[in-house]
mmCIF file of C-alpha atoms in Angstrom:
data_model
loop_
_atom_site.group_PDB
_atom_site.id
_atom_site.type_symbol
_atom_site.label_atom_id
_atom_site.label_comp_id
_atom_site.label_asym_id
_atom_site.label_seq_id
_atom_site.Cartn_x
_atom_site.Cartn_y
_atom_site.Cartn_z
ATOM 1 C CA MET A 1 -107.052 55.037 60.164
ATOM 2 C CA THR A 2 -105.198 57.213 57.674
ATOM 3 C CA PRO A 3 -105.523 56.557 53.938
ATOM 4 C CA ALA A 4 -101.900 55.570 53.700
ATOM 5 C CA ARG A 5 -102.398 52.958 56.440
ATOM 6 C CA ARG A 6 -105.444 51.569 54.927
ATOM 7 C CA ARG A 7 -103.687 51.446 51.485
ATOM 8 C CA PHE A 8 -100.706 49.430 52.819
ATOM 9 C CA LEU A 9 -102.932 47.148 54.852
ATOM 10 C CA TRP A 10 -104.799 46.262 51.685
ATOM 11 C CA VAL A 11 -101.399 45.652 49.887
ATOM 12 C CA ALA A 12 -100.210 43.476 52.696
ATOM 13 C CA LEU A 13 -103.479 41.511 52.747
ATOM 14 C CA GLY A 14 -103.187 41.066 48.961
ATOM 15 C CA THR A 15 -99.734 39.752 49.137
ATOM 16 C CA LEU A 16 -100.760 37.115 51.706
ATOM 17 C CA LEU A 17 -103.765 35.903 49.736
ATOM 18 C CA LEU A 18 -102.576 36.007 46.197
ATOM 19 C CA PRO A 19 -99.284 35.352 44.398
ATOM 20 C CA SER A 20 -97.570 38.347 43.066
ATOM 21 C CA THR A 21 -98.062 37.277 39.388
ATOM 22 C CA ALA A 22 -101.843 37.073 40.042
ATOM 23 C CA LEU A 23 -101.835 40.726 41.324
ATOM 24 C CA GLY A 24 -99.918 41.710 38.172
ATOM 25 C CA GLN A 25 -97.105 43.037 40.267
ATOM 26 C CA SER A 26 -93.538 42.284 39.317
ATOM 27 C CA PRO A 27 -90.817 41.887 41.946
ATOM 28 C CA GLY A 28 -89.581 45.321 41.006
ATOM 29 C CA VAL A 29 -92.934 46.948 41.611
ATOM 30 C CA LEU A 30 -93.257 45.071 44.936
ATOM 31 C CA LEU A 31 -89.827 46.403 45.960
ATOM 32 C CA SER A 32 -90.954 49.928 45.282
ATOM 33 C CA GLU A 33 -94.161 49.392 47.218
ATOM 34 C CA GLY A 34 -92.208 47.829 50.122
ATOM 35 C CA ILE A 35 -89.893 50.786 50.347
ATOM 36 C CA ALA A 36 -92.856 53.187 50.321
ATOM 37 C CA ALA A 37 -94.450 51.240 53.075
ATOM 38 C CA TYR A 38 -91.172 51.281 55.060
ATOM 39 C CA ASN A 39 -90.949 55.038 54.620
ATOM 40 C CA ASP A 40 -94.477 55.365 55.978
ATOM 41 C CA LEU A 41 -93.411 53.381 59.082
ATOM 42 C CA GLU A 42 -95.666 50.373 58.015
ATOM 43 C CA PHE A 43 -92.940 47.858 58.954
ATOM 44 C CA VAL A 44 -95.113 44.780 59.175
ATOM 45 C CA ALA A 45 -96.713 45.333 55.739
ATOM 46 C CA ALA A 46 -93.246 46.361 54.326
ATOM 47 C CA ALA A 47 -91.659 43.120 55.511
ATOM 48 C CA ARG A 48 -94.460 41.011 53.959
ATOM 49 C CA ILE A 49 -94.006 42.883 50.708
ATOM 50 C CA PHE A 50 -90.302 42.489 50.664
ATOM 51 C CA ARG A 51 -90.675 38.679 51.215
ATOM 52 C CA ARG A 52 -92.965 38.502 48.247
ATOM 53 C CA ALA A 53 -90.444 40.459 46.101
ATOM 54 C CA LEU A 54 -87.698 38.049 47.089
ATOM 55 C CA GLU A 55 -89.696 34.929 46.182
ATOM 56 C CA GLU A 56 -88.339 32.723 43.468
ATOM 57 C CA GLY A 57 -90.173 32.659 40.167
ATOM 58 C CA GLY A 58 -91.141 36.375 39.910
ATOM 59 C CA GLU A 59 -90.957 37.816 36.393
ATOM 60 C CA PRO A 60 -88.860 39.701 35.728
ATOM 61 C CA PRO A 61 -86.651 38.718 38.570
ATOM 62 C CA LEU A 62 -84.901 41.235 40.734
ATOM 63 C CA THR A 63 -81.420 42.325 39.590
ATOM 64 C CA ALA A 64 -78.549 41.704 42.026
ATOM 65 C CA GLU A 65 -78.639 45.313 43.162
ATOM 66 C CA GLU A 66 -82.425 45.216 43.639
ATOM 67 C CA ARG A 67 -82.081 41.947 45.626
ATOM 68 C CA GLU A 68 -79.558 43.535 47.895
ATOM 69 C CA ARG A 69 -81.862 46.507 48.521
ATOM 70 C CA ALA A 70 -84.732 44.152 49.289
ATOM 71 C CA LEU A 71 -82.802 42.040 51.785
ATOM 72 C CA MET A 72 -81.409 45.236 53.458
ATOM 73 C CA TYR A 73 -84.873 46.816 53.754
ATOM 74 C CA LEU A 74 -86.402 43.584 54.836
ATOM 75 C CA GLY A 75 -83.924 43.210 57.745
ATOM 76 C CA ALA A 76 -84.444 46.852 58.645
ATOM 77 C CA ALA A 77 -88.183 46.384 58.667
ATOM 78 C CA GLU A 78 -88.071 43.196 60.738
ATOM 79 C CA LEU A 79 -85.768 44.887 63.292
ATOM 80 C CA LEU A 80 -87.976 47.948 63.564
ATOM 81 C CA ARG A 81 -91.023 45.775 64.091
ATOM 82 C CA GLY A 82 -89.284 43.901 66.889
ATOM 83 C CA ALA A 83 -88.367 40.734 65.094
ATOM 84 C CA ARG A 84 -84.593 40.584 65.687
ATOM 85 C CA ASN A 85 -84.084 36.991 64.680
ATOM 86 C CA GLU A 86 -85.813 37.600 61.348
ATOM 87 C CA ALA A 87 -83.703 40.718 60.868
ATOM 88 C CA VAL A 88 -80.483 38.796 61.515
ATOM 89 C CA SER A 89 -81.578 36.151 59.148
ATOM 90 C CA ALA A 90 -82.095 38.722 56.399
ATOM 91 C CA PHE A 91 -78.838 40.475 57.045
ATOM 92 C CA ARG A 92 -77.060 37.088 56.977
ATOM 93 C CA ARG A 93 -78.442 36.377 53.535
ATOM 94 C CA MET A 94 -77.363 39.753 52.470
ATOM 95 C CA VAL A 95 -73.787 39.189 53.667
ATOM 96 C CA LEU A 96 -73.548 35.667 52.133
ATOM 97 C CA SER A 97 -74.615 36.924 48.775
ATOM 98 C CA ASN A 98 -72.340 39.931 48.800
ATOM 99 C CA PRO A 99 -69.647 40.041 51.553
ATOM 100 C CA ARG A 100 -68.650 43.534 50.371
ATOM 101 C CA TYR A 101 -72.058 45.142 50.881
ATOM 102 C CA ARG A 102 -72.300 47.960 53.403
ATOM 103 C CA PRO A 103 -75.589 49.770 54.280
ATOM 104 C CA ASP A 104 -75.935 53.468 53.576
ATOM 105 C CA GLU A 105 -75.760 55.232 56.944
ATOM 106 C CA LEU A 106 -77.696 58.194 55.496
ATOM 107 C CA VAL A 107 -80.608 55.835 54.860
ATOM 108 C CA PHE A 108 -80.477 53.392 57.758
ATOM 109 C CA PRO A 109 -80.175 54.619 61.343
ATOM 110 C CA PRO A 110 -77.443 53.421 63.795
ATOM 111 C CA ARG A 111 -79.822 50.908 65.347
ATOM 112 C CA ILE A 112 -79.999 49.165 62.021
ATOM 113 C CA THR A 113 -76.281 49.475 61.007
ATOM 114 C CA ARG A 114 -75.072 48.186 64.359
ATOM 115 C CA VAL A 115 -77.035 44.988 63.994
ATOM 116 C CA PHE A 116 -75.810 44.605 60.399
ATOM 117 C CA GLU A 117 -72.186 45.081 61.539
ATOM 118 C CA GLU A 118 -72.704 42.411 64.275
ATOM 119 C CA VAL A 119 -73.848 40.028 61.570
ATOM 120 C CA LEU A 120 -71.011 41.091 59.355
ATOM 121 C CA GLN A 121 -68.479 40.256 61.964
ATOM 122 C CA THR A 122 -69.983 36.841 62.782
ATOM 123 C CA THR A 123 -70.510 35.704 59.243
ATOM 124 C CA LYS A 124 -67.269 34.525 57.660
ATOM 125 C CA VAL A 125 -67.449 34.568 53.972
ATOM 126 C CA VAL A 126 -65.439 35.823 50.985
ATOM 127 C CA ASP A 127 -65.993 37.173 47.530
ATOM 128 C CA VAL A 128 -63.504 36.243 44.846
ATOM 129 C CA GLU A 129 -62.676 38.031 41.603
ATOM 130 C CA VAL A 130 -60.606 36.326 38.729
ATOM 131 C CA PRO A 131 -60.122 37.670 35.260
ATOM 132 C CA PRO A 132 -62.374 35.879 32.765
ATOM 133 C CA ARG A 133 -59.444 35.146 30.567
ATOM 134 C CA ARG A 134 -55.665 35.164 31.008
ATOM 135 C CA THR A 135 -52.841 34.082 28.741
ATOM 136 C CA MET A 136 -49.406 33.739 30.375
ATOM 137 C CA ILE A 137 -46.124 31.886 30.398
ATOM 138 C CA ALA A 138 -46.126 29.312 33.157
ATOM 139 C CA GLY A 139 -43.655 30.288 35.861
ATOM 140 C CA THR A 140 -43.248 33.951 34.866
ATOM 141 C CA GLY A 141 -46.812 35.177 34.322
ATOM 142 C CA THR A 142 -49.451 35.273 36.987
ATOM 143 C CA LEU A 143 -53.209 34.836 37.283
ATOM 144 C CA THR A 144 -54.273 37.628 39.738
ATOM 145 C CA ILE A 145 -56.953 36.623 42.249
ATOM 146 C CA ARG A 146 -58.656 39.189 44.472
ATOM 147 C CA VAL A 147 -60.341 38.170 47.632
ATOM 148 C CA TYR A 148 -62.608 40.288 49.748
ATOM 149 C CA ALA A 149 -63.611 39.203 53.232
ATOM 150 C CA SER A 150 -66.834 40.075 55.248
ATOM 151 C CA SER A 151 -64.701 40.254 58.363
ATOM 152 C CA PRO A 152 -61.287 38.957 59.510
ATOM 153 C CA HIS A 153 -60.879 35.163 59.355
ATOM 154 C CA GLN A 154 -58.588 32.418 58.173
ATOM 155 C CA ILE A 155 -58.700 31.410 54.501
ATOM 156 C CA VAL A 156 -57.067 28.739 52.432
ATOM 157 C CA ALA A 157 -56.820 29.280 48.647
ATOM 158 C CA THR A 158 -55.946 26.220 46.463
ATOM 159 C CA ILE A 159 -55.895 25.032 42.950
ATOM 160 C CA LEU A 160 -57.561 21.626 42.623
ATOM 161 C CA ASP A 161 -57.473 19.318 39.641
ATOM 162 C CA GLN A 162 -60.487 17.562 38.138
ATOM 163 C CA ALA A 163 -60.188 14.706 40.604
ATOM 164 C CA GLY A 164 -60.249 17.184 43.558
ATOM 165 C CA ASP A 165 -56.556 16.700 44.386
ATOM 166 C CA THR A 166 -54.486 19.789 45.419
ATOM 167 C CA THR A 167 -52.367 21.088 42.563
ATOM 168 C CA GLN A 168 -51.001 24.099 44.365
ATOM 169 C CA THR A 169 -51.701 25.832 47.643
ATOM 170 C CA LEU A 170 -51.718 29.592 46.969
ATOM 171 C CA HIS A 171 -52.502 31.101 50.313
ATOM 172 C CA ALA A 172 -53.107 29.973 53.845
ATOM 173 C CA ALA A 173 -53.424 32.847 56.289
ATOM 174 C CA GLU A 174 -55.746 35.289 57.888
ATOM 175 C CA ILE A 175 -57.401 37.892 55.740
ATOM 176 C CA THR A 176 -58.615 41.119 57.353
ATOM 177 C CA ASP A 177 -60.381 43.066 54.569
ATOM 178 C CA SER A 178 -58.938 41.971 51.186
ATOM 179 C CA ALA A 179 -55.996 40.102 49.716
ATOM 180 C CA VAL A 180 -54.404 39.769 46.340
ATOM 181 C CA ILE A 181 -53.303 36.185 45.511
ATOM 182 C CA SER A 182 -51.443 34.996 42.337
ATOM 183 C CA TRP A 183 -51.016 31.743 40.620
ATOM 184 C CA SER A 184 -48.092 31.267 38.191
ATOM 185 C CA GLY A 185 -49.513 28.197 36.407
ATOM 186 C CA LEU A 186 -47.190 25.769 38.291
ATOM 187 C CA ASP A 187 -48.011 22.800 40.420
ATOM 188 C CA ARG A 188 -46.477 21.824 43.820
ATOM 189 C CA SER A 189 -43.412 20.591 42.084
ATOM 190 C CA SER A 190 -42.894 23.928 40.330
ATOM 191 C CA ARG A 191 -43.761 22.362 36.929
ATOM 192 C CA PRO A 192 -46.206 23.773 34.522
ATOM 193 C CA VAL A 193 -49.652 22.204 34.930
ATOM 194 C CA SER A 194 -51.022 19.956 32.142
ATOM 195 C CA PRO A 195 -53.912 21.246 30.177
ATOM 196 C CA GLY A 196 -57.320 20.316 31.606
ATOM 197 C CA GLN A 197 -60.082 21.263 33.986
ATOM 198 C CA TYR A 198 -59.109 22.802 37.327
ATOM 199 C CA ARG A 199 -60.769 24.886 39.930
ATOM 200 C CA LEU A 200 -59.830 27.635 42.320
ATOM 201 C CA GLU A 201 -61.174 27.085 45.739
ATOM 202 C CA VAL A 202 -61.087 29.803 48.441
ATOM 203 C CA ALA A 203 -62.328 28.368 51.691
ATOM 204 C CA SER A 204 -63.255 30.267 54.846
ATOM 205 C CA MET A 205 -61.995 28.143 57.770
ATOM 206 C CA VAL A 206 -63.858 27.662 61.031
ATOM 207 C CA SER A 207 -60.762 25.775 62.418
ATOM 208 C CA PRO A 208 -57.519 24.347 60.897
ATOM 209 C CA GLY A 209 -58.559 21.693 58.417
ATOM 210 C CA THR A 210 -62.298 22.471 58.630
ATOM 211 C CA ALA A 211 -63.961 24.804 56.036
ATOM 212 C CA LEU A 212 -67.054 26.620 56.957
ATOM 213 C CA ARG A 213 -67.953 27.625 53.434
ATOM 214 C CA SER A 214 -66.032 28.170 50.152
ATOM 215 C CA VAL A 215 -66.061 29.869 46.791
ATOM 216 C CA ARG A 216 -65.243 27.694 43.717
ATOM 217 C CA ILE A 217 -64.328 29.034 40.293
ATOM 218 C CA PRO A 218 -63.909 26.518 37.422
ATOM 219 C CA LEU A 219 -60.628 27.028 35.542
ATOM 220 C CA ASP A 220 -60.281 25.754 31.886
ATOM 221 C CA VAL A 221 -56.412 25.473 31.252
ATOM 222 C CA ARG A 222 -55.247 25.001 27.645
ATOM 223 C CA LEU A 223 -51.824 25.236 25.918
ATOM 224 C CA ALA A 224 -51.350 28.359 23.747
ATOM 225 C CA PRO A 225 -48.089 27.752 21.757
ATOM 226 C CA LEU A 226 -45.981 30.849 21.097
ATOM 227 C CA GLY A 227 -45.301 31.448 17.424
ATOM 228 C CA ALA A 228 -41.692 31.822 16.256
ATOM 229 C CA LEU A 229 -40.458 35.345 15.350
ATOM 230 C CA ALA A 230 -39.297 35.934 11.752
ATOM 231 C CA GLU A 231 -35.629 36.310 11.180
ATOM 232 C CA PRO A 232 -34.487 39.930 10.208
ATOM 233 C CA GLU A 233 -34.125 40.567 6.519
ATOM 234 C CA PRO A 234 -30.705 40.367 5.127
ATOM 235 C CA LEU A 235 -28.752 43.690 5.291
ATOM 236 C CA PRO A 236 -29.435 45.476 1.917
ATOM 237 C CA ASP A 237 -26.354 46.429 -0.103
ATOM 238 C CA SER A 238 -27.779 49.936 -0.474
ATOM 239 C CA LEU A 239 -26.948 50.689 3.115
ATOM 240 C CA LEU A 240 -23.293 49.713 2.671
ATOM 241 C CA LEU A 241 -20.689 52.178 1.647
ATOM 242 C CA PRO A 242 -17.714 51.296 -0.732
ATOM 243 C CA GLU A 243 -14.826 49.952 1.256
ATOM 244 C CA ARG A 244 -12.125 50.577 -1.389
ATOM 245 C CA ARG A 245 -11.384 53.556 -3.542
ATOM 246 C CA PRO A 246 -12.829 53.004 -7.111
ATOM 247 C CA ALA A 247 -10.566 53.249 -10.174
ATOM 248 C CA GLY A 248 -12.979 55.318 -12.053
ATOM 249 C CA HIS A 249 -11.773 58.897 -11.080
ATOM 250 C CA GLY A 250 -8.093 57.867 -11.636
ATOM 251 C CA LEU A 251 -9.053 56.501 -15.090
ATOM 252 C CA LYS A 252 -10.362 59.915 -16.033
ATOM 253 C CA LEU A 253 -6.819 61.190 -15.615
ATOM 254 C CA LEU A 254 -5.029 58.127 -17.044
ATOM 255 C CA ILE A 255 -6.972 57.587 -20.286
ATOM 256 C CA PRO A 256 -6.863 61.156 -21.537
ATOM 257 C CA GLY A 257 -3.125 61.382 -20.642
ATOM 258 C CA ALA A 258 -2.436 58.209 -22.537
ATOM 259 C CA VAL A 259 -4.519 59.247 -25.565
ATOM 260 C CA ILE A 260 -3.052 62.594 -25.717
ATOM 261 C CA GLY A 261 0.481 61.412 -25.127
ATOM 262 C CA GLY A 262 0.001 58.761 -27.806
ATOM 263 C CA ALA A 263 -1.396 61.345 -30.258
ATOM 264 C CA LEU A 264 1.749 63.429 -29.730
ATOM 265 C CA MET A 265 4.178 60.563 -29.979
ATOM 266 C CA LEU A 266 2.638 58.730 -32.863
ATOM 267 C CA PRO A 267 3.592 61.200 -35.606
ATOM 268 C CA ALA A 268 7.184 61.067 -34.313
ATOM 269 C CA ILE A 269 7.441 57.583 -35.797
ATOM 270 C CA TYR A 270 7.320 59.090 -39.236
ATOM 271 C CA GLN A 271 9.152 62.307 -38.478
ATOM 272 C CA GLU A 272 12.416 62.567 -40.395
ATOM 273 C CA ASP A 273 13.654 65.461 -38.442
ATOM 274 C CA SER A 274 15.321 63.960 -35.422
ATOM 275 C CA GLU A 275 14.968 67.125 -33.402
ATOM 276 C CA ARG A 276 11.304 67.366 -33.981
ATOM 277 C CA ARG A 277 10.837 63.714 -33.405
ATOM 278 C CA GLY A 278 12.625 63.923 -30.003
ATOM 279 C CA ALA A 279 10.606 66.905 -29.015
ATOM 280 C CA ARG A 280 7.283 65.092 -29.763
ATOM 281 C CA LEU A 281 8.467 62.047 -27.924
ATOM 282 C CA VAL A 282 9.405 64.070 -24.929
ATOM 283 C CA ILE A 283 6.114 66.047 -24.872
ATOM 284 C CA GLY A 284 4.007 62.903 -25.468
ATOM 285 C CA GLY A 285 5.914 60.978 -22.786
ATOM 286 C CA VAL A 286 5.374 63.871 -20.304
ATOM 287 C CA VAL A 287 1.660 64.035 -20.974
ATOM 288 C CA THR A 288 1.304 60.239 -20.646
ATOM 289 C CA LEU A 289 3.411 60.243 -17.495
ATOM 290 C CA GLY A 290 1.212 62.953 -16.097
ATOM 291 C CA GLY A 291 -1.905 60.790 -16.702
ATOM 292 C CA VAL A 292 -0.143 57.828 -15.017
ATOM 293 C CA ILE A 293 0.835 59.954 -12.007
ATOM 294 C CA GLY A 294 -2.697 61.371 -11.699
ATOM 295 C CA PHE A 295 -4.084 57.832 -11.876
ATOM 296 C CA LEU A 296 -1.774 56.622 -9.146
ATOM 297 C CA SER A 297 -2.356 59.697 -6.996
ATOM 298 C CA GLN A 298 -6.081 58.615 -6.645
ATOM 299 C CA LYS A 299 -4.849 55.301 -4.915
ATOM 300 C CA PRO A 300 -7.439 53.040 -6.640
ATOM 301 C CA GLY A 301 -8.246 49.818 -4.755
ATOM 302 C CA ARG A 302 -7.026 51.172 -1.486
ATOM 303 C CA ALA A 303 -9.258 50.608 1.656
ATOM 304 C CA ILE A 304 -11.424 53.416 3.068
ATOM 305 C CA PRO A 305 -11.186 52.944 6.785
ATOM 306 C CA GLN A 306 -14.178 55.112 7.830
ATOM 307 C CA ASN A 307 -16.425 53.279 5.309
ATOM 308 C CA ILE A 308 -15.205 49.897 6.569
ATOM 309 C CA ALA A 309 -15.977 50.985 10.160
ATOM 310 C CA HIS A 310 -19.513 52.135 9.128
ATOM 311 C CA ASN A 311 -20.249 48.814 7.316
ATOM 312 C CA ASP A 312 -18.784 46.738 10.257
ATOM 313 C CA SER A 313 -21.176 48.542 12.570
ATOM 314 C CA LEU A 314 -24.211 47.785 10.402
ATOM 315 C CA ARG A 315 -23.164 44.173 10.062
ATOM 316 C CA ALA A 316 -22.648 43.806 13.803
ATOM 317 C CA ASP A 317 -26.008 45.263 14.536
ATOM 318 C CA TRP A 318 -27.716 42.904 12.102
ATOM 319 C CA ARG A 319 -25.955 39.921 13.578
ATOM 320 C CA ARG A 320 -27.082 41.002 17.099
ATOM 321 C CA ARG A 321 -30.678 41.192 15.864
ATOM 322 C CA VAL A 322 -30.375 37.759 14.371
ATOM 323 C CA ALA A 323 -28.962 36.384 17.666
ATOM 324 C CA ASP A 324 -31.764 38.129 19.588
ATOM 325 C CA VAL A 325 -34.476 36.467 17.452
ATOM 326 C CA GLU A 326 -32.750 33.092 17.725
ATOM 327 C CA ARG A 327 -32.655 33.289 21.562
ATOM 328 C CA GLU A 328 -36.335 34.416 21.674
ATOM 329 C CA ASN A 329 -37.426 31.619 19.519
ATOM 330 C CA ALA A 330 -35.433 29.165 21.639
ATOM 331 C CA ARG A 331 -37.146 30.477 24.747
ATOM 332 C CA ARG A 332 -40.550 30.323 23.161
ATOM 333 C CA SER A 333 -39.884 26.808 22.023
ATOM 334 C CA ALA A 334 -39.069 25.838 25.637
ATOM 335 C CA ALA A 335 -41.743 27.878 27.332
ATOM 336 C CA THR A 336 -45.215 26.618 28.361
ATOM 337 C CA ARG A 337 -47.856 29.154 27.432
ATOM 338 C CA LEU A 338 -51.084 28.770 29.090
ATOM 339 C CA SER A 339 -54.596 30.070 28.164
ATOM 340 C CA ILE A 340 -56.911 30.153 31.294
ATOM 341 C CA ARG A 341 -60.628 30.727 31.183
ATOM 342 C CA ALA A 342 -62.486 31.269 34.482
ATOM 343 C CA GLY A 343 -66.076 30.122 34.937
ATOM 344 C CA GLU A 344 -68.843 31.583 37.166
ATOM 345 C CA PRO A 345 -68.114 31.449 40.892
ATOM 346 C CA GLN A 346 -70.114 28.844 42.948
ATOM 347 C CA ARG A 347 -70.706 29.269 46.672
ATOM 348 C CA ILE A 348 -70.469 25.983 48.659
ATOM 349 C CA GLY A 349 -71.921 25.928 52.126
ATOM 350 C CA GLY A 350 -74.350 28.422 53.702
ATOM 351 C CA GLY A 351 -75.981 29.141 56.967
#
């Protein structure tokens, strides 16, 4: 007997006589020893070690990935030692725990993978993924549900209320490999559901109306009101252009003309010489008139069309933004916004 064979026989005997904790071996260590025994073609010992590793109560427990490896190697060891029924049982446990698992063909020979594929095709089960949290408007948003099947079969996906009554049927058809299903937050009457506890149930059907097994995911549905948008700030005057010509520039011509004209004409009142008085009045009048003409030429108070058009465009844009906010607030007030929290999946039915 080779040293390796003796070593694994002692390990196998130890796993039969003592619990794994008494041996000081954690499930993870047992898994490594089982794989070593498997690689040394000690399939009987390997199968016993894998069973020990898979027992409940081991500390620390196997991770999900380690458990999958243990089940796959257990099935392979059972098959290679001639125990086909035990191998099928291990593979079935593997498929039921993870319908998406596929063995590595570089590690396991075709003899193993063929039996696993047979189990895969005869075991009808699904894996379901739902976002842990989703906030949406009922009727327009969607809760996306991804379903993965072990093999083609009929499924029925429903939303059930706390009493177990059907709120909405989402899907009732054959699934081949995977499917994407959505729920808009509405019931069968196309109304938003009331806040409360619901559950998503995806059933693998053995016949119409008869479920073989199902996956249930609790859904906590709550209202999440939409806050109102703030109205746009009033249009600042600094953005507006003057719509009429100001009198300021014209006054710069009118006032000097009037002052100078007055200054020229005022001495004429006391002028005795009529000719000189007349000349002063004429000159003063001309200067004053020039100021008046200059003032009137600036057209004070008249509209500036291009500035009016610019301001009208700004005001129209502001009114549109106000109207958009009012419409959105009205929509938010009428909409039902749901906050959905998904719990941990539960598998119902086995075998």
